[in-house]
Tab-separated table of C-alpha atoms in Angstrom:
chain	number	residue	atom	x	y	z
A	1	MET	CA	18.536	11.804	8.335
A	2	ASN	CA	15.676	12.931	6.086
A	3	LEU	CA	12.073	13.346	7.211
A	4	GLY	CA	10.972	9.904	6.070
A	5	GLN	CA	13.835	8.243	7.882
A	6	SER	CA	13.060	10.267	11.011
A	7	ILE	CA	9.433	9.116	10.961
A	8	ARG	CA	10.499	5.453	10.428
A	9	SER	CA	13.076	5.637	13.213
A	10	GLY	CA	10.524	7.204	15.563
A	11	VAL	CA	7.875	4.595	14.815
A	12	LYS	CA	10.380	1.787	15.322
A	13	TRP	CA	11.488	2.996	18.716
A	14	LEU	CA	8.034	3.901	19.970
A	15	ALA	CA	6.607	0.552	18.813
A	16	PHE	CA	9.443	-1.258	20.623
A	17	GLY	CA	8.742	0.768	23.731
A	18	LYS	CA	4.984	0.126	23.530
A	19	ILE	CA	5.433	-3.613	23.166
A	20	SER	CA	7.989	-3.723	26.027
A	21	ASP	CA	5.626	-1.685	28.265
A	22	ARG	CA	2.811	-4.158	27.639
A	23	LEU	CA	5.118	-7.078	28.516
A	24	PHE	CA	6.256	-5.303	31.731
A	25	GLU	CA	2.651	-4.451	32.592
A	26	PHE	CA	1.522	-8.043	32.152
A	27	ALA	CA	4.373	-9.600	34.107
A	28	PHE	CA	4.263	-7.176	37.052
A	29	GLY	CA	0.471	-7.233	37.015
A	30	VAL	CA	0.469	-10.993	37.605
A	31	ILE	CA	2.833	-10.608	40.559
A	32	LEU	CA	0.877	-7.727	42.121
A	33	ALA	CA	-2.400	-9.566	41.688
A	34	ARG	CA	-1.016	-12.247	43.940
A	35	LEU	CA	0.400	-9.882	46.493
A	36	LEU	CA	-2.385	-7.337	46.723
A	37	THR	CA	-6.160	-7.501	47.144
A	38	PRO	CA	-8.813	-6.412	44.629
A	39	ALA	CA	-9.733	-3.605	47.082
A	40	ASP	CA	-6.171	-2.135	46.720
A	41	PHE	CA	-6.587	-1.892	42.979
A	42	GLY	CA	-10.134	-0.619	43.418
A	43	MET	CA	-8.971	2.293	45.596
A	44	ILE	CA	-6.305	3.348	43.071
A	45	ALA	CA	-8.857	3.164	40.218
A	46	THR	CA	-11.244	5.359	42.221
A	47	ILE	CA	-8.558	7.995	42.824
A	48	GLN	CA	-7.596	7.922	39.150
A	49	VAL	CA	-11.161	8.875	38.199
A	50	PHE	CA	-10.571	12.213	39.932
A	51	THR	CA	-6.893	12.761	39.069
A	52	GLY	CA	-7.267	11.606	35.437
A	53	PHE	CA	-10.164	13.894	34.754
A	54	VAL	CA	-8.504	16.929	36.255
A	55	GLY	CA	-5.165	16.046	34.623
A	56	MET	CA	-6.770	16.205	31.191
A	57	PHE	CA	-7.499	19.922	31.770
A	58	THR	CA	-4.288	20.903	33.591
A	59	ALA	CA	-2.144	19.526	30.723
A	60	GLY	CA	-3.995	21.990	28.540
A	61	GLY	CA	-2.634	20.565	25.278
A	62	MET	CA	0.320	22.944	25.560
A	63	GLY	CA	2.828	20.172	25.068
A	64	GLN	CA	1.296	19.453	21.667
A	65	SER	CA	1.350	23.158	20.927
A	66	LEU	CA	5.105	23.286	21.536
A	67	ILE	CA	5.676	20.270	19.327
A	68	ARG	CA	3.567	21.748	16.451
A	69	ALA	CA	4.994	25.286	16.589
A	70	LYS	CA	7.114	26.329	13.587
A	71	GLN	CA	9.529	28.055	15.947
A	72	ALA	CA	9.848	27.280	19.713
A	73	ASP	CA	12.943	28.251	21.739
A	74	GLU	CA	13.658	28.041	25.418
A	75	ASN	CA	11.574	31.099	26.118
A	76	ASP	CA	8.488	29.256	24.859
A	77	PHE	CA	9.237	26.203	26.949
A	78	THR	CA	9.923	28.153	30.165
A	79	ALA	CA	6.826	30.277	29.732
A	80	VAL	CA	4.570	27.226	29.249
A	81	PHE	CA	6.384	25.515	32.113
A	82	THR	CA	5.591	28.457	34.428
A	83	LEU	CA	1.942	28.343	33.584
A	84	GLN	CA	1.699	24.546	33.973
A	85	LEU	CA	3.557	24.685	37.294
A	86	ALA	CA	1.162	27.344	38.599
A	87	MET	CA	-1.792	25.217	37.541
A	88	GLY	CA	-0.224	22.149	39.151
A	89	ILE	CA	0.163	23.894	42.441
A	90	VAL	CA	-3.442	25.132	42.419
A	91	VAL	CA	-4.704	21.627	41.578
A	92	TYR	CA	-2.583	20.049	44.277
A	93	LEU	CA	-3.867	22.468	46.891
A	94	GLY	CA	-7.411	21.801	45.716
A	95	PHE	CA	-6.967	18.043	46.113
A	96	PHE	CA	-5.247	18.525	49.441
A	97	ALA	CA	-8.253	20.481	50.759
A	98	ALA	CA	-10.878	18.189	49.135
A	99	ALA	CA	-9.319	14.890	50.172
A	100	PRO	CA	-11.178	14.618	53.615
A	101	TRP	CA	-14.461	15.263	51.856
A	102	ILE	CA	-13.744	12.564	49.274
A	103	ALA	CA	-12.745	10.173	52.104
A	104	ARG	CA	-16.043	10.822	53.879
A	105	PHE	CA	-17.975	10.276	50.704
A	106	PHE	CA	-16.417	6.794	50.300
A	107	ASP	CA	-16.519	6.189	54.046
A	108	ASP	CA	-12.820	5.341	54.237
A	109	PRO	CA	-10.380	7.740	55.952
A	110	LEU	CA	-7.434	6.143	54.092
A	111	TYR	CA	-8.510	8.074	50.935
A	112	THR	CA	-7.393	11.343	52.571
A	113	ASP	CA	-3.691	10.464	52.656
A	114	LEU	CA	-3.792	8.476	49.376
A	115	ILE	CA	-5.312	11.418	47.456
A	116	ARG	CA	-2.842	13.898	48.998
A	117	VAL	CA	0.146	11.771	48.059
A	118	SER	CA	-1.143	10.851	44.576
A	119	ALA	CA	-1.811	14.528	43.757
A	120	LEU	CA	1.923	15.188	44.099
A	121	SER	CA	2.141	14.024	40.508
A	122	PHE	CA	0.646	17.365	39.454
A	123	LEU	CA	3.781	19.097	40.786
A	124	LEU	CA	6.065	16.705	38.835
A	125	ARG	CA	4.077	16.780	35.623
A	126	PRO	CA	5.141	20.210	34.287
A	127	PHE	CA	8.809	19.222	34.375
A	128	LEU	CA	8.041	15.959	32.614
A	129	VAL	CA	5.758	17.450	29.939
A	130	MET	CA	8.253	20.088	28.885
A	131	ARG	CA	11.179	17.687	28.562
A	132	MET	CA	9.113	15.098	26.731
A	133	ALA	CA	7.827	17.770	24.330
A	134	TRP	CA	11.411	18.851	23.685
A	135	LEU	CA	12.422	15.259	22.778
A	136	ASN	CA	9.320	14.895	20.557
A	137	ARG	CA	10.159	18.185	18.832
A	138	GLN	CA	13.601	17.034	18.140
A	139	MET	CA	12.136	13.641	16.956
A	140	ASP	CA	14.510	11.947	19.420
A	141	PHE	CA	12.268	8.997	20.122
A	142	ARG	CA	15.099	6.583	20.820
A	143	ARG	CA	16.139	8.253	24.051
A	144	ARG	CA	12.499	8.899	24.971
A	145	THR	CA	11.724	5.117	24.604
A	146	PHE	CA	14.628	4.200	26.883
A	147	VAL	CA	13.351	6.663	29.477
A	148	ASP	CA	9.815	5.265	29.218
A	149	MET	CA	10.999	1.671	29.406
A	150	GLY	CA	13.354	2.372	32.322
A	151	SER	CA	10.664	4.120	34.343
A	152	ALA	CA	8.101	1.353	33.583
A	153	LEU	CA	10.584	-1.288	34.738
A	154	PHE	CA	11.380	0.700	37.918
A	155	THR	CA	7.686	1.337	38.658
A	156	GLY	CA	6.759	-2.338	38.337
A	157	ALA	CA	9.713	-3.570	40.333
A	158	ALA	CA	9.223	-0.947	43.085
A	159	SER	CA	5.525	-1.841	43.314
A	160	CYS	CA	6.287	-5.503	43.651
A	161	VAL	CA	8.982	-4.946	46.383
A	162	MET	CA	6.742	-2.658	48.403
A	163	ALA	CA	3.790	-5.032	48.032
A	164	PHE	CA	5.978	-7.933	49.187
A	165	LEU	CA	6.971	-5.809	52.263
A	166	GLY	CA	3.323	-5.437	53.132
A	167	LEU	CA	2.654	-1.824	52.169
A	168	GLY	CA	-0.575	-2.739	50.446
A	169	VAL	CA	-2.172	0.004	48.415
A	170	TRP	CA	0.699	2.323	49.150
A	171	SER	CA	2.916	0.208	46.972
A	172	LEU	CA	0.865	1.324	43.918
A	173	THR	CA	0.776	4.971	45.004
A	174	LEU	CA	4.367	5.534	46.040
A	175	SER	CA	5.891	3.654	43.108
A	176	GLY	CA	4.195	6.072	40.754
A	177	ILE	CA	5.616	9.131	42.583
A	178	PHE	CA	9.081	7.593	42.728
A	179	SER	CA	8.914	6.806	38.995
A	180	GLY	CA	7.991	10.389	38.233
A	181	ILE	CA	10.972	11.673	40.214
A	182	LEU	CA	13.292	9.177	38.487
A	183	LYS	CA	11.924	10.070	35.088
A	184	ASN	CA	12.472	13.768	35.640
A	185	LEU	CA	15.998	13.302	36.848
A	186	TRP	CA	16.825	11.163	33.876
A	187	LEU	CA	15.271	13.608	31.444
A	188	SER	CA	17.111	16.545	33.011
A	189	ARG	CA	20.398	14.809	32.148
A	190	ILE	CA	19.574	14.127	28.462
A	191	THR	CA	17.746	17.370	27.516
A	192	PRO	CA	19.432	20.778	27.402
A	193	LEU	CA	16.350	22.595	28.767
A	194	ARG	CA	16.960	24.648	31.917
A	195	LEU	CA	13.524	25.171	33.256
A	196	HIS	CA	12.913	28.317	35.302
A	197	LEU	CA	10.030	30.747	35.986
A	198	ASN	CA	9.206	32.943	33.016
A	199	PRO	CA	5.880	34.813	33.228
A	200	ASP	CA	5.781	35.721	29.512
A	201	TRP	CA	2.033	36.144	29.110
A	202	ARG	CA	2.251	36.710	25.350
A	203	VAL	CA	3.836	33.309	24.808
A	204	MET	CA	1.423	31.656	27.221
A	205	ARG	CA	-1.587	32.995	25.353
A	206	ARG	CA	-0.281	31.738	22.066
A	207	HIS	CA	0.146	28.200	23.289
A	208	THR	CA	-2.973	28.046	25.364
A	209	SER	CA	-5.049	29.062	22.348
A	210	TYR	CA	-4.042	25.956	20.500
A	211	GLY	CA	-3.938	23.809	23.679
A	212	ALA	CA	-7.567	24.714	24.553
A	213	LYS	CA	-8.686	23.079	21.340
A	214	ILE	CA	-6.711	19.930	22.213
A	215	VAL	CA	-8.408	19.865	25.664
A	216	ALA	CA	-11.885	20.325	24.190
A	217	ASN	CA	-11.269	17.553	21.673
A	218	ASP	CA	-9.936	15.204	24.351
A	219	PHE	CA	-12.987	15.967	26.540
A	220	ILE	CA	-15.388	15.001	23.779
A	221	THR	CA	-13.397	11.786	23.150
A	222	TYR	CA	-13.606	11.101	26.891
A	223	LEU	CA	-17.343	11.576	26.844
A	224	ARG	CA	-17.682	9.166	23.829
A	225	LYS	CA	-15.765	6.460	25.701
A	226	GLU	CA	-17.076	6.952	29.208
A	227	GLY	CA	-20.664	7.626	28.080
A	228	ARG	CA	-20.678	4.316	26.197
A	229	THR	CA	-19.274	2.614	29.225
A	230	LEU	CA	-21.953	3.970	31.519
A	231	VAL	CA	-24.777	2.985	29.105
A	232	ILE	CA	-23.522	-0.582	28.839
A	233	SER	CA	-22.973	-0.870	32.568
A	234	LYS	CA	-26.415	0.547	33.408
A	235	LEU	CA	-28.500	-1.255	30.835
A	236	ALA	CA	-26.566	-4.513	30.405
A	237	GLY	CA	-24.769	-4.954	33.710
A	238	PRO	CA	-21.108	-5.021	34.797
A	239	ALA	CA	-20.586	-8.577	33.544
A	240	SER	CA	-21.515	-7.552	29.936
A	241	LEU	CA	-19.316	-4.442	30.291
A	242	GLY	CA	-16.380	-6.590	31.332
A	243	LEU	CA	-16.832	-8.901	28.361
A	244	PHE	CA	-17.241	-6.059	25.939
A	245	ASN	CA	-14.182	-4.192	27.259
A	246	LYS	CA	-12.114	-7.391	26.857
A	247	ALA	CA	-13.393	-7.805	23.293
A	248	GLU	CA	-12.583	-4.203	22.364
A	249	SER	CA	-9.100	-4.176	23.974
A	250	LEU	CA	-8.119	-7.308	22.099
A	251	ALA	CA	-9.673	-6.074	18.819
A	252	ARG	CA	-7.616	-2.893	19.086
A	253	LEU	CA	-4.341	-4.592	19.934
A	254	PRO	CA	-2.682	-4.025	16.500
A	255	ASN	CA	-3.842	-0.423	16.749
A	256	GLN	CA	-2.273	0.043	20.189
A	257	LEU	CA	1.039	-1.655	19.284
A	258	LEU	CA	1.552	-0.263	15.781
A	259	MET	CA	-0.767	2.633	14.998
A	260	SER	CA	-0.358	4.595	18.259
A	261	PRO	CA	3.438	4.787	18.098
A	262	THR	CA	3.146	6.057	14.479
A	263	MET	CA	1.092	9.125	15.336
A	264	GLU	CA	3.660	11.051	17.454
A	265	PRO	CA	6.471	11.157	14.860
A	266	LEU	CA	3.859	11.708	12.093
A	267	PHE	CA	2.454	14.678	13.991
A	268	ARG	CA	5.868	16.265	14.377
A	269	ALA	CA	6.737	15.600	10.693
A	270	LEU	CA	3.410	17.056	9.497
A	271	SER	CA	3.920	20.039	11.744
A	272	LYS	CA	7.275	20.718	10.096
A	273	THR	CA	5.735	20.464	6.617
A	274	GLN	CA	2.419	22.200	7.432
A	275	ASP	CA	2.971	24.882	4.757
A	276	ASP	CA	3.996	22.326	2.093
A	277	LEU	CA	0.628	20.754	1.157
A	278	ASP	CA	2.096	18.363	-1.379
A	279	GLN	CA	4.548	16.903	1.113
A	280	THR	CA	1.776	16.750	3.727
A	281	LYS	CA	-0.427	14.886	1.257
A	282	TYR	CA	2.325	12.401	0.493
A	283	LEU	CA	3.047	11.700	4.183
A	284	TYR	CA	-0.673	11.334	4.894
A	285	TYR	CA	-1.370	8.745	2.216
A	286	ARG	CA	1.926	6.971	2.796
A	287	SER	CA	1.094	6.542	6.468
A	288	ILE	CA	-2.370	5.147	5.585
A	289	ALA	CA	-0.845	2.691	3.170
A	290	LEU	CA	1.746	1.396	5.595
A	291	LEU	CA	-0.662	1.268	8.523
A	292	MET	CA	-3.104	-0.790	6.482
A	293	ALA	CA	-0.334	-3.049	5.195
A	294	TYR	CA	1.083	-3.775	8.662
A	295	THR	CA	-2.130	-3.980	10.685
A	296	GLY	CA	-4.672	-5.383	8.154
A	297	PRO	CA	-3.290	-8.925	8.062
A	298	LEU	CA	-2.988	-8.898	11.883
A	299	TYR	CA	-6.694	-8.101	12.174
A	300	VAL	CA	-7.435	-11.001	9.839
A	301	ILE	CA	-5.335	-13.401	11.878
A	302	LEU	CA	-7.038	-12.288	15.092
A	303	TRP	CA	-10.441	-12.763	13.405
A	304	TRP	CA	-9.636	-16.441	12.756
A	305	VAL	CA	-8.261	-17.206	16.207
A	306	ALA	CA	-10.551	-15.062	18.316
A	307	GLU	CA	-12.436	-17.819	20.130
A	308	PRO	CA	-9.522	-20.232	20.803
A	309	PHE	CA	-7.262	-17.351	21.755
A	310	ILE	CA	-9.680	-16.021	24.387
A	311	GLY	CA	-10.566	-19.538	25.655
A	312	VAL	CA	-6.921	-20.725	25.938
A	313	VAL	CA	-5.441	-17.511	27.338
A	314	TYR	CA	-8.272	-16.099	29.513
A	315	GLY	CA	-10.387	-19.150	30.189
A	316	PRO	CA	-13.916	-20.413	29.288
A	317	LYS	CA	-15.726	-17.633	31.232
A	318	TRP	CA	-14.412	-15.064	28.702
A	319	VAL	CA	-15.336	-16.942	25.473
A	320	ALA	CA	-18.519	-14.852	25.093
A	321	ALA	CA	-16.242	-11.949	24.186
A	322	ALA	CA	-15.010	-13.722	21.020
A	323	GLU	CA	-17.902	-12.884	18.634
A	324	PRO	CA	-18.061	-9.148	19.474
A	325	MET	CA	-14.249	-9.069	19.190
A	326	ARG	CA	-14.440	-10.472	15.650
A	327	ILE	CA	-16.938	-7.776	14.658
A	328	LEU	CA	-14.879	-4.988	16.223
A	329	LEU	CA	-11.850	-6.048	14.260
A	330	LEU	CA	-13.557	-4.559	11.236
A	331	MET	CA	-12.840	-1.128	12.723
A	332	GLY	CA	-9.174	-1.638	11.784
A	333	VAL	CA	-9.776	-0.332	8.233
A	334	PHE	CA	-11.491	2.804	9.538
A	335	LEU	CA	-8.780	3.388	12.178
A	336	SER	CA	-6.132	3.296	9.463
A	337	VAL	CA	-7.829	6.290	7.878
A	338	MET	CA	-9.066	8.017	10.986
A	339	MET	CA	-5.876	8.290	12.992
A	340	PRO	CA	-3.689	9.884	10.278
A	341	SER	CA	-6.620	12.166	9.471
A	342	THR	CA	-6.736	13.516	13.038
A	343	VAL	CA	-2.964	14.160	12.868
A	344	VAL	CA	-3.329	16.118	9.592
A	345	LEU	CA	-6.131	18.222	11.096
A	346	ALA	CA	-4.088	18.878	14.238
A	347	ALA	CA	-0.965	19.844	12.295
A	348	GLN	CA	-3.005	22.127	10.004
A	349	ASN	CA	-4.569	23.793	13.107
A	350	ARG	CA	-8.075	22.527	12.137
A	351	LEU	CA	-8.861	21.079	15.526
A	352	GLY	CA	-12.222	22.825	15.451
A	353	LYS	CA	-13.202	20.571	12.539
A	354	GLU	CA	-12.072	17.430	14.382
A	355	MET	CA	-13.942	18.612	17.487
A	356	TRP	CA	-17.127	19.061	15.534
A	357	ALA	CA	-16.795	15.576	13.963
A	358	GLN	CA	-16.306	14.073	17.441
A	359	ALA	CA	-19.324	15.992	18.810
A	360	VAL	CA	-21.541	14.897	15.945
A	361	ASN	CA	-20.391	11.260	16.463
A	362	LEU	CA	-21.088	11.265	20.232
A	363	PRO	CA	-24.883	10.805	19.959
A	364	ILE	CA	-24.333	8.321	17.158
A	365	VAL	CA	-22.158	6.196	19.405
A	366	LEU	CA	-24.523	6.375	22.313
A	367	GLY	CA	-27.524	5.661	20.056
A	368	ALA	CA	-25.732	2.735	18.458
A	369	VAL	CA	-25.044	1.217	21.863
A	370	VAL	CA	-28.661	1.640	23.049
A	371	LEU	CA	-30.166	0.234	19.823
A	372	GLY	CA	-27.539	-2.525	19.572
A	373	LEU	CA	-28.371	-3.799	23.066
A	374	GLU	CA	-31.460	-5.442	21.604
A	375	TRP	CA	-29.049	-7.983	20.026
A	376	GLY	CA	-26.680	-8.149	22.963
A	377	LEU	CA	-22.945	-7.597	22.702
A	378	VAL	CA	-22.961	-8.485	19.011
A	379	GLY	CA	-25.429	-5.708	18.321
A	380	ILE	CA	-23.325	-3.203	20.283
A	381	ALA	CA	-20.236	-4.197	18.316
A	382	TRP	CA	-21.982	-3.683	14.957
A	383	GLY	CA	-23.324	-0.372	16.136
A	384	LEU	CA	-19.806	0.847	17.034
A	385	VAL	CA	-18.386	-0.310	13.758
A	386	ILE	CA	-20.952	1.791	11.898
A	387	ALA	CA	-20.261	4.761	14.171
A	388	TYR	CA	-16.475	4.490	13.487
A	389	MET	CA	-17.106	4.190	9.754
A	390	LEU	CA	-19.142	7.411	9.818
A	391	LEU	CA	-16.478	9.173	11.955
A	392	ALA	CA	-13.635	8.120	9.543
A	393	ALA	CA	-15.706	9.396	6.605
A	394	HIS	CA	-16.303	12.701	8.397
A	395	PHE	CA	-12.573	13.151	9.163
A	396	TYR	CA	-11.612	12.341	5.619
A	397	TRP	CA	-14.097	14.926	4.319
A	398	TYR	CA	-12.387	17.545	6.425
A	399	VAL	CA	-8.929	16.428	5.231
A	400	ARG	CA	-10.065	16.865	1.630
A	401	GLN	CA	-10.897	20.490	2.529
A	402	ALA	CA	-7.292	20.991	3.831
A	403	LEU	CA	-5.335	19.049	1.177
A	404	PRO	CA	-5.653	18.438	-2.536
A	405	ALA	CA	-6.934	14.907	-1.869
A	406	ARG	CA	-9.221	12.684	-3.811
A	407	LEU	CA	-11.199	9.536	-2.968
A	408	SER	CA	-9.149	7.610	-5.563
A	409	ASP	CA	-5.972	8.528	-3.642
A	410	LEU	CA	-7.457	6.924	-0.559
A	411	LEU	CA	-8.446	3.749	-2.366
A	412	ARG	CA	-5.004	3.563	-3.875
A	413	ALA	CA	-3.399	3.812	-0.443
A	414	LEU	CA	-5.675	1.128	1.075
A	415	THR	CA	-5.381	-1.348	-1.776
A	416	PRO	CA	-1.963	-2.973	-0.954
A	417	GLY	CA	-2.935	-3.608	2.724
A	418	LEU	CA	-6.384	-4.910	1.759
A	419	THR	CA	-4.810	-7.253	-0.807
A	420	LEU	CA	-2.418	-8.627	1.764
A	421	SER	CA	-5.324	-9.085	4.200
A	422	VAL	CA	-7.447	-10.990	1.744
A	423	LEU	CA	-4.634	-13.314	0.730
A	424	VAL	CA	-3.725	-14.091	4.392
A	425	GLY	CA	-7.413	-14.718	5.039
A	426	LEU	CA	-7.644	-17.133	2.171
A	427	MET	CA	-4.618	-19.107	3.323
A	428	LEU	CA	-6.030	-19.350	6.815
A	429	PHE	CA	-9.374	-20.462	5.417
A	430	LEU	CA	-7.639	-23.372	3.645
A	431	LEU	CA	-5.742	-24.272	6.843
A	432	ASP	CA	-8.910	-24.095	8.892
A	433	SER	CA	-10.631	-26.402	6.421
A	434	ALA	CA	-7.858	-28.968	7.105
A	435	MET	CA	-7.587	-28.680	10.868
A	436	GLY	CA	-10.851	-26.974	11.854
A	437	HIS	CA	-11.844	-29.930	14.109
A	438	TRP	CA	-8.878	-28.995	16.349
A	439	ARG	CA	-10.650	-25.735	17.223
A	440	VAL	CA	-12.788	-27.759	19.714
A	441	ASP	CA	-10.683	-30.824	20.319
A	442	ARG	CA	-7.244	-29.266	20.624
A	443	PRO	CA	-7.756	-25.477	20.859
A	444	ALA	CA	-4.182	-24.717	21.999
A	445	LEU	CA	-2.653	-26.578	19.033
A	446	TYR	CA	-5.172	-24.939	16.672
A	447	LEU	CA	-4.228	-21.505	18.025
A	448	ILE	CA	-0.485	-22.176	17.618
A	449	GLY	CA	-0.909	-23.580	14.115
A	450	MET	CA	-3.069	-20.719	12.910
A	451	LEU	CA	-0.898	-18.014	14.480
A	452	GLY	CA	2.243	-19.522	13.030
A	453	ALA	CA	0.776	-20.110	9.587
A	454	GLY	CA	-0.846	-16.700	9.536
A	455	GLY	CA	2.389	-14.921	10.581
A	456	ALA	CA	4.463	-16.908	8.026
A	457	ALA	CA	1.945	-16.127	5.215
A	458	PHE	CA	1.949	-12.461	6.142
A	459	ALA	CA	5.754	-12.226	6.188
A	460	GLY	CA	6.194	-14.153	2.935
A	461	LEU	CA	3.564	-12.208	0.996
A	462	PHE	CA	4.769	-8.857	2.330
A	463	LEU	CA	8.388	-9.522	1.418
A	464	TYR	CA	7.999	-11.192	-1.992
A	465	LEU	CA	4.622	-10.342	-3.481
A	466	PRO	CA	5.147	-7.403	-5.898
A	467	LEU	CA	2.455	-4.979	-4.510
A	468	ARG	CA	2.494	-1.445	-5.935
A	469	GLY	CA	3.253	0.967	-3.142
A	470	LEU	CA	5.074	-1.514	-0.910
A	471	GLU	CA	8.080	-2.293	-3.129
A	472	THR	CA	10.491	-0.053	-1.264
A	473	GLU	CA	9.187	-1.174	2.105
A	474	ALA	CA	9.578	-4.839	1.257
A	475	GLN	CA	13.060	-4.182	-0.170
A	476	ARG	CA	14.068	-2.453	3.034
A	477	TRP	CA	12.985	-5.442	5.111
A	478	ARG	CA	14.747	-7.892	2.754
A	479	ALA	CA	17.940	-5.928	3.076
């Protein structure tokens, strides 16, 4: 299997796993919502604020370092495993000691035991990270997807059974620990790694050097997201925050289902070809072209059905999220450039450049939110679109410093997807002109008709319209 086929296979399996996970999450979430109370979910969310923040630092980006390395043998994996296990033990002991203090702060003694049990995940994580990194390095995304899907299914089912038996919040805590144990046992059977203690400080230093850049970058991204959340919550209130989060999550749905699974195999492929700049350039622009071709028309379809979709699926109280959602869909073009750019910079060990771009964009995002508040959620949405446009341009500028890239190459890569998007939009415009009155009178039928017509138009144009740059992709689907 050549490199292109490996990337395609990886994207296919990861996308399949991502879609399956979302379906499991939705189905089990409905059941748990009926068996548990909002307070149960609130307690878990509170604990995750602490464990998630600390987990970002304990991971240390060393898994990505192992995936990127030109050469990485069992000695590398066991040395990194030793360091991560030591960090996990220290973190667990810290949470064990701090748990009573956190419980007193929230005036609920139950937090003491919940935190101590939840923190056990830090002892399981080093085993999991190493084995997952090995599968990613081998580009064996098929088996990884089955592990992820199996553990998601087990976690959801176990949570529902324990909730039905009356375990309350413990059903959410214990199912996660059981899932981690199952996942590790499964991975130990399908990976040849024999993890053991190996205090090789030279190897540790090499991987922590790269990993520290990953952590710093993730921290700035975390600040961009959480800082924006705090500003909206403080200045506009929790109701506006809830509406905006719903609008953004729906606007980024194509990104989550199709773009995100692309990045992991692309990162491994670009790491393997990091010294071959011509091959790196080809993979970079090819990924942008395919991402835009696959996601662009989906963003257009969502733009047309935003209001009826939210009204029919989530109810009238969420309809106010429709207009900001339509604006945020414009970010799709910039995400198609931005995400492959971050992968190129990571594979070329230019994370410092990415970090600087994220840091520069942080005050822009916060400023855009504050200024946009004058026009409500719509103003915030436009502010974020502008911020993402500037961030994508900044990333592309850094890519041009790393690769023999030109602006005309980028326009050439985006053109097929933009053409498909415009044509799908025109067809939906004509259909809306004919059945637009159904939007109010029969929103469910309007939604079904527009989704069906949009999907059919996208498929037909993709398969049979002779677009330069997509011929081989269309031929592959026709076959």
